PDB file of C-alpha atoms in Angstrom:
ATOM      1  CA  UNK A   3      -5.066  -9.014 -21.056  1.00  0.00           C
ATOM      2  CA  UNK A   4      -3.601  -7.645 -18.470  1.00  0.00           C
ATOM      3  CA  UNK A   5      -5.114  -3.872 -17.577  1.00  0.00           C
ATOM      4  CA  UNK A   6      -1.109  -2.513 -17.019  1.00  0.00           C
ATOM      5  CA  UNK A   7       2.109  -3.219 -18.168  1.00  0.00           C
ATOM      6  CA  UNK A   8       4.521  -2.120 -15.472  1.00  0.00           C
ATOM      7  CA  UNK A   9       8.464  -2.751 -16.608  1.00  0.00           C
ATOM      8  CA  UNK A  10      11.413  -3.169 -13.771  1.00  0.00           C
ATOM      9  CA  UNK A  11      14.702  -2.100 -14.930  1.00  0.00           C
ATOM     10  CA  UNK A  12      17.549  -3.428 -12.575  1.00  0.00           C
ATOM     11  CA  UNK A  13      20.011  -1.121 -12.419  1.00  0.00           C
ATOM     12  CA  UNK A  14      24.193  -2.504 -12.616  1.00  0.00           C
ATOM     13  CA  UNK A  15      24.435  -5.889 -13.097  1.00  0.00           C
ATOM     14  CA  UNK A  16      27.431  -5.795 -10.505  1.00  0.00           C
ATOM     15  CA  UNK A  17      25.103  -3.580  -7.881  1.00  0.00           C
ATOM     16  CA  UNK A  18      22.256  -4.776  -5.406  1.00  0.00           C
ATOM     17  CA  UNK A  19      19.029  -3.803  -8.704  1.00  0.00           C
ATOM     18  CA  UNK A  20      17.997  -7.061  -9.082  1.00  0.00           C
ATOM     19  CA  UNK A  21      18.666  -8.436  -5.429  1.00  0.00           C
ATOM     20  CA  UNK A  22      16.313  -6.104  -4.447  1.00  0.00           C
ATOM     21  CA  UNK A  23      13.546  -6.374  -7.115  1.00  0.00           C
ATOM     22  CA  UNK A  24      13.535 -10.427  -6.702  1.00  0.00           C
ATOM     23  CA  UNK A  25      13.168  -9.826  -3.215  1.00  0.00           C
ATOM     24  CA  UNK A  26      10.431  -6.933  -3.878  1.00  0.00           C
ATOM     25  CA  UNK A  27       8.326  -8.949  -6.216  1.00  0.00           C
ATOM     26  CA  UNK A  28       8.323 -12.031  -3.923  1.00  0.00           C
ATOM     27  CA  UNK A  29       6.273  -9.822  -1.217  1.00  0.00           C
ATOM     28  CA  UNK A  30       4.533  -8.324  -3.608  1.00  0.00           C
ATOM     29  CA  UNK A  31       3.555 -10.869  -6.074  1.00  0.00           C
ATOM     30  CA  UNK A  32       1.052 -11.135  -8.202  1.00  0.00           C
ATOM     31  CA  UNK A  33      -1.251  -8.103  -8.769  1.00  0.00           C
ATOM     32  CA  UNK A  34      -4.276  -8.385  -9.994  1.00  0.00           C
ATOM     33  CA  UNK A  35      -4.747  -5.884 -13.835  1.00  0.00           C
ATOM     34  CA  UNK A  36      -1.208  -5.933 -13.648  1.00  0.00           C
ATOM     35  CA  UNK A  37       1.515  -7.754 -16.167  1.00  0.00           C
ATOM     36  CA  UNK A  38       5.554  -7.289 -14.376  1.00  0.00           C
ATOM     37  CA  UNK A  39       7.632  -6.954 -17.880  1.00  0.00           C
ATOM     38  CA  UNK A  40      11.192  -7.225 -15.617  1.00  0.00           C
ATOM     39  CA  UNK A  41      14.707  -6.252 -16.994  1.00  0.00           C
ATOM     40  CA  UNK A  42      18.300  -7.923 -16.455  1.00  0.00           C
ATOM     41  CA  UNK A  43      20.904  -9.655 -16.985  1.00  0.00           C
ATOM     42  CA  UNK A  44      21.640 -12.762 -19.088  1.00  0.00           C
ATOM     43  CA  UNK A  45      24.019 -14.155 -16.050  1.00  0.00           C
ATOM     44  CA  UNK A  46      21.665 -13.147 -13.552  1.00  0.00           C
ATOM     45  CA  UNK A  47      21.986 -15.571 -10.074  1.00  0.00           C
ATOM     46  CA  UNK A  48      19.672 -18.573 -10.607  1.00  0.00           C
ATOM     47  CA  UNK A  49      19.537 -17.786  -6.685  1.00  0.00           C
ATOM     48  CA  UNK A  50      16.748 -14.627  -7.476  1.00  0.00           C
ATOM     49  CA  UNK A  51      15.367 -16.182 -10.449  1.00  0.00           C
ATOM     50  CA  UNK A  52      14.303 -18.969  -8.312  1.00  0.00           C
ATOM     51  CA  UNK A  53      12.857 -16.631  -6.093  1.00  0.00           C
ATOM     52  CA  UNK A  54      10.612 -15.235  -8.372  1.00  0.00           C
ATOM     53  CA  UNK A  55       9.283 -18.357  -9.499  1.00  0.00           C
ATOM     54  CA  UNK A  56       8.173 -18.930  -6.369  1.00  0.00           C
ATOM     55  CA  UNK A  57       5.077 -16.643  -6.983  1.00  0.00           C
ATOM     56  CA  UNK A  58       5.844 -15.965 -10.943  1.00  0.00           C
ATOM     57  CA  UNK A  59       4.483 -17.544 -14.109  1.00  0.00           C
ATOM     58  CA  UNK A  60       7.956 -16.039 -16.073  1.00  0.00           C
ATOM     59  CA  UNK A  61       8.722 -16.303 -19.810  1.00  0.00           C
ATOM     60  CA  UNK A  62      11.710 -15.722 -20.703  1.00  0.00           C
ATOM     61  CA  UNK A  63      12.050 -13.340 -23.498  1.00  0.00           C
ATOM     62  CA  UNK A  64      15.116 -11.902 -25.381  1.00  0.00           C
ATOM     63  CA  UNK A  65      13.399  -7.891 -26.269  1.00  0.00           C
ATOM     64  CA  UNK A  66      10.676  -5.922 -24.527  1.00  0.00           C
ATOM     65  CA  UNK A  67       9.290  -6.688 -28.421  1.00  0.00           C
ATOM     66  CA  UNK A  68       9.050  -9.677 -28.032  1.00  0.00           C
ATOM     67  CA  UNK A  69       7.667  -9.458 -24.810  1.00  0.00           C
ATOM     68  CA  UNK A  70       5.231  -7.182 -25.097  1.00  0.00           C
ATOM     69  CA  UNK A  71       2.922  -9.869 -28.430  1.00  0.00           C
ATOM     70  CA  UNK A  72       2.503 -12.004 -24.775  1.00  0.00           C
ATOM     71  CA  UNK A  73      -0.812 -11.673 -23.090  1.00  0.00           C
ATOM     72  CA  UNK A  74      -1.793 -13.769 -19.536  1.00  0.00           C
ATOM     73  CA  UNK A  75      -0.754 -13.631 -16.122  1.00  0.00           C
ATOM     74  CA  UNK A  76       2.667 -14.219 -16.822  1.00  0.00           C
ATOM     75  CA  UNK A  77       5.786 -11.993 -15.311  1.00  0.00           C
ATOM     76  CA  UNK A  78       8.140 -10.916 -18.715  1.00  0.00           C
ATOM     77  CA  UNK A  79      11.573 -12.033 -17.893  1.00  0.00           C
ATOM     78  CA  UNK A  80      13.910  -9.960 -20.435  1.00  0.00           C
ATOM     79  CA  UNK A  81      16.961 -12.085 -20.177  1.00  0.00           C
ATOM     80  CA  UNK A  82      19.297  -8.914 -21.888  1.00  0.00           C
ATOM     81  CA  UNK A  83      22.675  -8.355 -23.168  1.00  0.00           C
ATOM     82  CA  UNK A  84      22.070  -4.669 -23.634  1.00  0.00           C
ATOM     83  CA  UNK A  85      24.258  -2.275 -20.667  1.00  0.00           C
ATOM     84  CA  UNK A  86      21.417  -1.934 -17.882  1.00  0.00           C
ATOM     85  CA  UNK A  87      21.273   1.969 -19.134  1.00  0.00           C
ATOM     86  CA  UNK A  88      19.667   1.097 -22.605  1.00  0.00           C
ATOM     87  CA  UNK A  89      17.046  -0.782 -20.780  1.00  0.00           C
ATOM     88  CA  UNK A  90      16.884   2.528 -19.078  1.00  0.00           C
ATOM     89  CA  UNK A  91      16.337   4.078 -22.776  1.00  0.00           C
ATOM     90  CA  UNK A  92      14.005   1.757 -24.430  1.00  0.00           C
ATOM     91  CA  UNK A  93      11.382   1.089 -21.432  1.00  0.00           C
ATOM     92  CA  UNK A  94      10.855   4.876 -21.296  1.00  0.00           C
ATOM     93  CA  UNK A  95      10.414   5.261 -25.045  1.00  0.00           C
ATOM     94  CA  UNK A  96       8.024   2.315 -24.508  1.00  0.00           C
ATOM     95  CA  UNK A  97       6.110   4.546 -22.171  1.00  0.00           C
ATOM     96  CA  UNK A  98       6.239   7.881 -24.302  1.00  0.00           C
ATOM     97  CA  UNK A  99       4.579   5.464 -26.739  1.00  0.00           C
ATOM     98  CA  UNK A 100       1.867   4.223 -24.367  1.00  0.00           C
ATOM     99  CA  UNK A 101       2.779   1.081 -24.748  1.00  0.00           C
ATOM    100  CA  UNK A 102       3.512   0.163 -21.468  1.00  0.00           C
ATOM    101  CA  UNK A 103       1.427   1.450 -18.707  1.00  0.00           C
ATOM    102  CA  UNK A 104       4.826   2.795 -16.017  1.00  0.00           C
ATOM    103  CA  UNK A 105       7.965   1.924 -14.924  1.00  0.00           C
ATOM    104  CA  UNK A 106      10.474   1.059 -11.407  1.00  0.00           C
ATOM    105  CA  UNK A 107      14.051   1.177 -11.361  1.00  0.00           C
ATOM    106  CA  UNK A 108      16.121   0.260  -9.223  1.00  0.00           C
ATOM    107  CA  UNK A 109      19.932   1.305  -9.407  1.00  0.00           C
ATOM    108  CA  UNK A 110      22.217   2.860 -12.300  1.00  0.00           C
ATOM    109  CA  UNK A 111      25.941   4.729 -12.338  1.00  0.00           C
ATOM    110  CA  UNK A 112      26.513   7.633 -13.595  1.00  0.00           C
ATOM    111  CA  UNK A 113      29.478   5.794 -15.106  1.00  0.00           C
ATOM    112  CA  UNK A 114      27.230   3.169 -16.410  1.00  0.00           C
ATOM    113  CA  UNK A 115      25.389   5.147 -18.419  1.00  0.00           C
ATOM    114  CA  UNK A 116      27.872   7.128 -19.962  1.00  0.00           C
ATOM    115  CA  UNK A 117      29.963   3.940 -20.785  1.00  0.00           C
ATOM    116  CA  UNK A 118      27.142   2.804 -22.302  1.00  0.00           C
ATOM    117  CA  UNK A 119      27.582   5.947 -24.888  1.00  0.00           C
ATOM    118  CA  UNK A 120      25.212   8.253 -23.572  1.00  0.00           C
ATOM    119  CA  UNK A 121      25.567  11.336 -22.465  1.00  0.00           C
ATOM    120  CA  UNK A 122      23.082  11.781 -19.645  1.00  0.00           C
ATOM    121  CA  UNK A 123      24.181  12.120 -16.473  1.00  0.00           C
ATOM    122  CA  UNK A 124      21.376  10.053 -14.726  1.00  0.00           C
ATOM    123  CA  UNK A 125      17.226   7.979 -14.604  1.00  0.00           C
ATOM    124  CA  UNK A 126      16.149  12.111 -14.850  1.00  0.00           C
ATOM    125  CA  UNK A 127      18.480  13.543 -17.853  1.00  0.00           C
ATOM    126  CA  UNK A 128      17.403   9.930 -19.741  1.00  0.00           C
ATOM    127  CA  UNK A 129      13.694  10.815 -18.924  1.00  0.00           C
ATOM    128  CA  UNK A 130      13.791  13.785 -20.330  1.00  0.00           C
ATOM    129  CA  UNK A 131      15.438  13.162 -23.591  1.00  0.00           C
ATOM    130  CA  UNK A 132      13.556  10.565 -24.606  1.00  0.00           C
ATOM    131  CA  UNK A 133       9.968  12.935 -23.355  1.00  0.00           C
ATOM    132  CA  UNK A 134      11.218  16.238 -24.934  1.00  0.00           C
ATOM    133  CA  UNK A 135       9.512  17.169 -21.168  1.00  0.00           C
ATOM    134  CA  UNK A 136      12.204  19.930 -19.786  1.00  0.00           C
ATOM    135  CA  UNK A 137      10.750  21.008 -16.089  1.00  0.00           C
ATOM    136  CA  UNK A 138      11.292  17.544 -14.296  1.00  0.00           C
ATOM    137  CA  UNK A 139      11.020  17.174 -10.878  1.00  0.00           C
ATOM    138  CA  UNK A 140      13.117  14.379  -8.568  1.00  0.00           C
ATOM    139  CA  UNK A 141      10.043  13.985  -5.325  1.00  0.00           C
ATOM    140  CA  UNK A 142      10.789  11.265  -2.651  1.00  0.00           C
ATOM    141  CA  UNK A 143       8.148   9.228  -0.496  1.00  0.00           C
ATOM    142  CA  UNK A 144       9.146   9.116   2.965  1.00  0.00           C
ATOM    143  CA  UNK A 145       6.873   7.367   6.049  1.00  0.00           C
ATOM    144  CA  UNK A 146       8.543   9.758   7.755  1.00  0.00           C
ATOM    145  CA  UNK A 147       7.850  13.523   5.432  1.00  0.00           C
ATOM    146  CA  UNK A 148       7.595  14.246   1.329  1.00  0.00           C
ATOM    147  CA  UNK A 149      10.236  15.718  -0.429  1.00  0.00           C
ATOM    148  CA  UNK A 150      10.493  17.448  -4.357  1.00  0.00           C
ATOM    149  CA  UNK A 151      13.420  19.674  -4.967  1.00  0.00           C
ATOM    150  CA  UNK A 152      13.122  22.715  -7.241  1.00  0.00           C
ATOM    151  CA  UNK A 153      16.200  22.296  -9.000  1.00  0.00           C
ATOM    152  CA  UNK A 154      18.679  18.646  -9.935  1.00  0.00           C
ATOM    153  CA  UNK A 155      22.051  18.221 -10.011  1.00  0.00           C
ATOM    154  CA  UNK A 156      23.850  21.462  -9.756  1.00  0.00           C
ATOM    155  CA  UNK A 157      27.059  22.409  -9.129  1.00  0.00           C
ATOM    156  CA  UNK A 158      26.307  24.775  -5.628  1.00  0.00           C
ATOM    157  CA  UNK A 159      27.935  27.487  -7.037  1.00  0.00           C
ATOM    158  CA  UNK A 160      25.454  27.805 -10.249  1.00  0.00           C
ATOM    159  CA  UNK A 161      22.430  27.236  -7.591  1.00  0.00           C
ATOM    160  CA  UNK A 162      21.708  30.925  -7.169  1.00  0.00           C
ATOM    161  CA  UNK A 163      21.493  31.183 -10.997  1.00  0.00           C
ATOM    162  CA  UNK A 164      18.711  28.206 -11.364  1.00  0.00           C
ATOM    163  CA  UNK A 165      16.558  29.975  -8.824  1.00  0.00           C
ATOM    164  CA  UNK A 166      13.945  32.376  -9.932  1.00  0.00           C
ATOM    165  CA  UNK A 167      10.501  32.381  -9.669  1.00  0.00           C
ATOM    166  CA  UNK A 168       9.160  30.822 -12.116  1.00  0.00           C
ATOM    167  CA  UNK A 169      11.520  27.491 -11.209  1.00  0.00           C
ATOM    168  CA  UNK A 170       9.612  27.043  -7.419  1.00  0.00           C
ATOM    169  CA  UNK A 171       6.456  27.922  -8.914  1.00  0.00           C
ATOM    170  CA  UNK A 172       6.447  24.989 -11.515  1.00  0.00           C
ATOM    171  CA  UNK A 173       8.153  22.850  -8.644  1.00  0.00           C
ATOM    172  CA  UNK A 174       5.328  23.760  -6.535  1.00  0.00           C
ATOM    173  CA  UNK A 175       2.694  22.742  -9.434  1.00  0.00           C
ATOM    174  CA  UNK A 176       4.352  19.259  -9.120  1.00  0.00           C
ATOM    175  CA  UNK A 177       4.905  19.053  -5.359  1.00  0.00           C
ATOM    176  CA  UNK A 178       0.616  19.407  -5.954  1.00  0.00           C
ATOM    177  CA  UNK A 179       0.300  16.431  -8.185  1.00  0.00           C
ATOM    178  CA  UNK A 180       2.003  14.468  -5.790  1.00  0.00           C
ATOM    179  CA  UNK A 181      -0.186  16.042  -2.662  1.00  0.00           C
ATOM    180  CA  UNK A 182      -3.002  15.191  -4.537  1.00  0.00           C
ATOM    181  CA  UNK A 183      -1.766  11.512  -4.648  1.00  0.00           C
ATOM    182  CA  UNK A 184      -1.053  11.305  -0.549  1.00  0.00           C
ATOM    183  CA  UNK A 185      -3.564   9.424   1.843  1.00  0.00           C
ATOM    184  CA  UNK A 186      -6.174  11.665   2.663  1.00  0.00           C
ATOM    185  CA  UNK A 187      -4.809  12.938   6.122  1.00  0.00           C
ATOM    186  CA  UNK A 188      -2.108  14.036   4.215  1.00  0.00           C
ATOM    187  CA  UNK A 189      -3.495  15.853   1.323  1.00  0.00           C
ATOM    188  CA  UNK A 190      -4.998  18.449   3.906  1.00  0.00           C
ATOM    189  CA  UNK A 191      -2.168  19.924   4.807  1.00  0.00           C
ATOM    190  CA  UNK A 192      -0.114  22.672   2.994  1.00  0.00           C
ATOM    191  CA  UNK A 193       3.243  22.363   1.092  1.00  0.00           C
ATOM    192  CA  UNK A 194       5.559  23.607   2.926  1.00  0.00           C
ATOM    193  CA  UNK A 195       8.879  25.824   0.879  1.00  0.00           C
ATOM    194  CA  UNK A 196      11.974  26.342   1.691  1.00  0.00           C
ATOM    195  CA  UNK A 197      13.827  29.477   1.972  1.00  0.00           C
ATOM    196  CA  UNK A 198      17.268  28.982  -0.053  1.00  0.00           C
ATOM    197  CA  UNK A 199      20.012  31.578   2.534  1.00  0.00           C
ATOM    198  CA  UNK A 200      19.827  31.299   6.321  1.00  0.00           C
ATOM    199  CA  UNK A 201      17.366  31.975   7.365  1.00  0.00           C
ATOM    200  CA  UNK A 202      15.013  33.060   4.789  1.00  0.00           C
ATOM    201  CA  UNK A 203      17.158  35.394   4.672  1.00  0.00           C
ATOM    202  CA  UNK A 204      15.947  37.151   7.503  1.00  0.00           C
ATOM    203  CA  UNK A 205      14.738  39.685   5.475  1.00  0.00           C
ATOM    204  CA  UNK A 206      17.128  40.623   2.702  1.00  0.00           C
ATOM    205  CA  UNK A 207      19.508  41.169   5.534  1.00  0.00           C
ATOM    206  CA  UNK A 208      21.188  37.881   4.475  1.00  0.00           C
ATOM    207  CA  UNK A 209      20.208  37.263   0.841  1.00  0.00           C
ATOM    208  CA  UNK A 210      17.811  38.570  -1.094  1.00  0.00           C
ATOM    209  CA  UNK A 211      16.314  35.143  -2.882  1.00  0.00           C
ATOM    210  CA  UNK A 212      13.221  35.095  -0.808  1.00  0.00           C
ATOM    211  CA  UNK A 213      12.174  38.815  -1.200  1.00  0.00           C
ATOM    212  CA  UNK A 214      12.396  38.092  -5.207  1.00  0.00           C
ATOM    213  CA  UNK A 215      10.370  35.192  -4.796  1.00  0.00           C
ATOM    214  CA  UNK A 216       7.793  34.475  -1.749  1.00  0.00           C
ATOM    215  CA  UNK A 217       5.665  37.697  -2.551  1.00  0.00           C
ATOM    216  CA  UNK A 218       4.510  36.476  -6.428  1.00  0.00           C
ATOM    217  CA  UNK A 219       4.484  32.828  -5.266  1.00  0.00           C
ATOM    218  CA  UNK A 220       2.290  33.398  -2.289  1.00  0.00           C
ATOM    219  CA  UNK A 221      -0.251  34.944  -5.044  1.00  0.00           C
ATOM    220  CA  UNK A 222       0.498  32.372  -7.140  1.00  0.00           C
ATOM    221  CA  UNK A 223      -0.564  29.466  -5.062  1.00  0.00           C
ATOM    222  CA  UNK A 224      -3.635  31.558  -4.006  1.00  0.00           C
ATOM    223  CA  UNK A 225      -4.605  32.266  -7.486  1.00  0.00           C
ATOM    224  CA  UNK A 226      -3.702  28.398  -8.429  1.00  0.00           C
ATOM    225  CA  UNK A 227      -5.743  27.132  -4.620  1.00  0.00           C
ATOM    226  CA  UNK A 228      -2.816  25.334  -3.791  1.00  0.00           C
ATOM    227  CA  UNK A 229      -2.289  25.593   0.159  1.00  0.00           C
ATOM    228  CA  UNK A 230       1.271  26.156   0.679  1.00  0.00           C
ATOM    229  CA  UNK A 231       3.450  27.905   4.049  1.00  0.00           C
ATOM    230  CA  UNK A 232       6.937  29.126   3.229  1.00  0.00           C
ATOM    231  CA  UNK A 233       9.654  30.592   2.933  1.00  0.00           C
ATOM    232  CA  UNK A 234      10.635  28.166   5.967  1.00  0.00           C
ATOM    233  CA  UNK A 235      13.846  28.729   8.007  1.00  0.00           C
ATOM    234  CA  UNK A 236      16.414  25.376   6.723  1.00  0.00           C
ATOM    235  CA  UNK A 237      17.670  24.631   9.095  1.00  0.00           C
ATOM    236  CA  UNK A 238      14.725  24.739  11.495  1.00  0.00           C
ATOM    237  CA  UNK A 239      12.280  23.092   8.886  1.00  0.00           C
ATOM    238  CA  UNK A 240      12.485  19.003   9.596  1.00  0.00           C
ATOM    239  CA  UNK A 241      12.509  19.106  12.731  1.00  0.00           C
ATOM    240  CA  UNK A 242      10.314  16.339  13.628  1.00  0.00           C
ATOM    241  CA  UNK A 243       7.359  18.499  15.762  1.00  0.00           C
ATOM    242  CA  UNK A 244       7.179  19.222  11.999  1.00  0.00           C
ATOM    243  CA  UNK A 245       6.668  16.497   9.617  1.00  0.00           C
ATOM    244  CA  UNK A 246       2.866  15.913  10.372  1.00  0.00           C
ATOM    245  CA  UNK A 247       1.935  19.580   9.414  1.00  0.00           C
ATOM    246  CA  UNK A 248       3.041  19.701   5.860  1.00  0.00           C
ATOM    247  CA  UNK A 249       1.713  17.267   2.899  1.00  0.00           C
ATOM    248  CA  UNK A 250       4.993  17.548   0.660  1.00  0.00           C
ATOM    249  CA  UNK A 251       8.486  19.539   1.351  1.00  0.00           C
ATOM    250  CA  UNK A 252       9.535  22.142  -1.567  1.00  0.00           C
ATOM    251  CA  UNK A 253      13.059  21.652  -1.715  1.00  0.00           C
ATOM    252  CA  UNK A 254      14.830  24.783  -3.339  1.00  0.00           C
ATOM    253  CA  UNK A 255      18.754  22.744  -4.096  1.00  0.00           C
ATOM    254  CA  UNK A 256      19.691  19.269  -3.998  1.00  0.00           C
ATOM    255  CA  UNK A 257      21.106  18.618  -1.002  1.00  0.00           C
ATOM    256  CA  UNK A 258      18.775  21.027   0.972  1.00  0.00           C
ATOM    257  CA  UNK A 259      16.009  17.924   0.863  1.00  0.00           C
ATOM    258  CA  UNK A 260      17.745  15.022   0.348  1.00  0.00           C
ATOM    259  CA  UNK A 261      20.386  14.944   3.460  1.00  0.00           C
ATOM    260  CA  UNK A 262      17.509  15.966   5.702  1.00  0.00           C
ATOM    261  CA  UNK A 263      15.084  12.494   3.595  1.00  0.00           C
ATOM    262  CA  UNK A 264      17.599  10.755   3.732  1.00  0.00           C
ATOM    263  CA  UNK A 265      19.178  11.142   7.312  1.00  0.00           C
ATOM    264  CA  UNK A 266      15.403  10.287   8.326  1.00  0.00           C
ATOM    265  CA  UNK A 267      14.780   7.550   6.251  1.00  0.00           C
ATOM    266  CA  UNK A 268      18.136   6.019   6.078  1.00  0.00           C
ATOM    267  CA  UNK A 269      19.263   3.819   2.843  1.00  0.00           C
ATOM    268  CA  UNK A 270      16.436   1.490   2.633  1.00  0.00           C
ATOM    269  CA  UNK A 271      13.171   3.339   2.811  1.00  0.00           C
ATOM    270  CA  UNK A 272      11.798   5.888   0.686  1.00  0.00           C
ATOM    271  CA  UNK A 273      10.894   6.370  -2.918  1.00  0.00           C
ATOM    272  CA  UNK A 274      11.360   8.453  -5.662  1.00  0.00           C
ATOM    273  CA  UNK A 275       8.799   9.530  -8.196  1.00  0.00           C
ATOM    274  CA  UNK A 276       9.974  12.070 -11.322  1.00  0.00           C
ATOM    275  CA  UNK A 277       7.837  14.439 -11.538  1.00  0.00           C
ATOM    276  CA  UNK A 278       6.706  16.432 -14.817  1.00  0.00           C
ATOM    277  CA  UNK A 279       7.455  13.713 -17.597  1.00  0.00           C
ATOM    278  CA  UNK A 280       4.185  12.077 -19.376  1.00  0.00           C
ATOM    279  CA  UNK A 281       4.244   8.752 -17.860  1.00  0.00           C
ATOM    280  CA  UNK A 282       5.063   6.515 -15.012  1.00  0.00           C
ATOM    281  CA  UNK A 283       8.041   6.814 -13.388  1.00  0.00           C
ATOM    282  CA  UNK A 284       9.435   5.277  -9.481  1.00  0.00           C
ATOM    283  CA  UNK A 285      12.302   4.447  -8.341  1.00  0.00           C
ATOM    284  CA  UNK A 286      14.725   3.247  -5.504  1.00  0.00           C
ATOM    285  CA  UNK A 287      15.928   5.801  -3.180  1.00  0.00           C
ATOM    286  CA  UNK A 288      19.034   4.594  -2.837  1.00  0.00           C
ATOM    287  CA  UNK A 289      23.057   3.147  -4.690  1.00  0.00           C
ATOM    288  CA  UNK A 290      24.443   0.870  -6.226  1.00  0.00           C
ATOM    289  CA  UNK A 291      25.584  -0.276  -3.231  1.00  0.00           C
ATOM    290  CA  UNK A 292      28.771  -2.418  -5.125  1.00  0.00           C
ATOM    291  CA  UNK A 293      30.173  -2.966  -1.719  1.00  0.00           C
ATOM    292  CA  UNK A 294      26.643  -5.783  -0.440  1.00  0.00           C
ATOM    293  CA  UNK A 295      26.824  -7.302  -3.587  1.00  0.00           C
ATOM    294  CA  UNK A 296      26.767 -11.028  -4.254  1.00  0.00           C
ATOM    295  CA  UNK A 297      25.911 -11.159  -0.456  1.00  0.00           C
ATOM    296  CA  UNK A 298      22.371 -11.190  -0.338  1.00  0.00           C
ATOM    297  CA  UNK A 299      22.007  -8.568   2.947  1.00  0.00           C
ATOM    298  CA  UNK A 300      20.389  -6.139   0.956  1.00  0.00           C
ATOM    299  CA  UNK A 301      16.556  -4.169   1.943  1.00  0.00           C
ATOM    300  CA  UNK A 302      14.754  -4.834  -0.653  1.00  0.00           C
ATOM    301  CA  UNK A 303      11.863  -1.939   1.246  1.00  0.00           C
ATOM    302  CA  UNK A 304      12.822   0.744  -1.531  1.00  0.00           C
ATOM    303  CA  UNK A 305      11.752  -1.502  -3.940  1.00  0.00           C
ATOM    304  CA  UNK A 306       8.831  -2.564  -2.693  1.00  0.00           C
ATOM    305  CA  UNK A 307       7.395   0.406  -2.509  1.00  0.00           C
ATOM    306  CA  UNK A 308       8.609   1.440  -5.633  1.00  0.00           C
ATOM    307  CA  UNK A 309       6.708  -0.994  -7.258  1.00  0.00           C
ATOM    308  CA  UNK A 310       3.640  -0.455  -5.380  1.00  0.00           C
ATOM    309  CA  UNK A 311       3.732   3.250  -6.362  1.00  0.00           C
ATOM    310  CA  UNK A 312       4.146   2.662  -9.847  1.00  0.00           C
ATOM    311  CA  UNK A 313       0.848   0.822 -10.074  1.00  0.00           C
ATOM    312  CA  UNK A 314      -1.168   3.028  -7.764  1.00  0.00           C
ATOM    313  CA  UNK A 315       0.449   5.587 -10.349  1.00  0.00           C
ATOM    314  CA  UNK A 316      -0.324   4.096 -13.133  1.00  0.00           C
ATOM    315  CA  UNK A 317      -4.007   3.331 -12.186  1.00  0.00           C
ATOM    316  CA  UNK A 318      -4.887   6.771 -11.794  1.00  0.00           C
ATOM    317  CA  UNK A 319      -3.764   8.549 -14.767  1.00  0.00           C
ATOM    318  CA  UNK A 320      -4.984   4.805 -16.192  1.00  0.00           C
TER     319      UNK A 320
END
């Protein structure tokens, strides 16, 4: 029997999720001690199924329950008529119940989630609901630098209401978990925590959030033996000269971290890892790209990395 079971959800049926997943599986090929379970629509492109079949012995099933009964060196292919959001929900429940060792997800639109009847605003909200976890942080691994977001999908007008010492401290703890899973050379470097205001507040002249947070944060980090620097001036923090100085950047709000991350890494590289949930979940760092659906031009690099990281983290936690 395979040691690890990793489920792959392929996202919106009219997006590039199935394409990049098939290409990623073809690139990665069978992995020793790993069984892949693939969720895809019943009418998925035969071209990409044939691509998978070049590397895997594929068995088609109707449900995850049926897939979990099959042992052996097979790729288990769930041809499903359920909403892609339901694939994520069912998989997350199985991970939470330890029936699966991890999941890697292709892009899923918020519209698709709402149309499925759920009230969640994204993958992260589904995972939080299923795992009954309050503090979940989005993190992003790139080949230039890594980012953890202290807060998630908040309107700009509400950000300061949600920034506090406890919020940033929890993000720092999760960033440290990520740091410890990085290659040896990277994990030795400190975590950089960005300021909230222009010029990191300029000693209270441009906002006082930094004064209220960082004295306590440095004491907390010292107590937890976490190396940190900050508050960094946000508009200068991501200069290339700084990339090799830090293991992880902690950004205080969504766009503060993701605008530079996506500007530098583009739409085809980078891995999203959910920190704080009690199981492994990785994802691509791009959207559904419906404008190129069916054109066979989607780059699978992010999905390749997402699958590899899911395996790595599952092995580390097993």
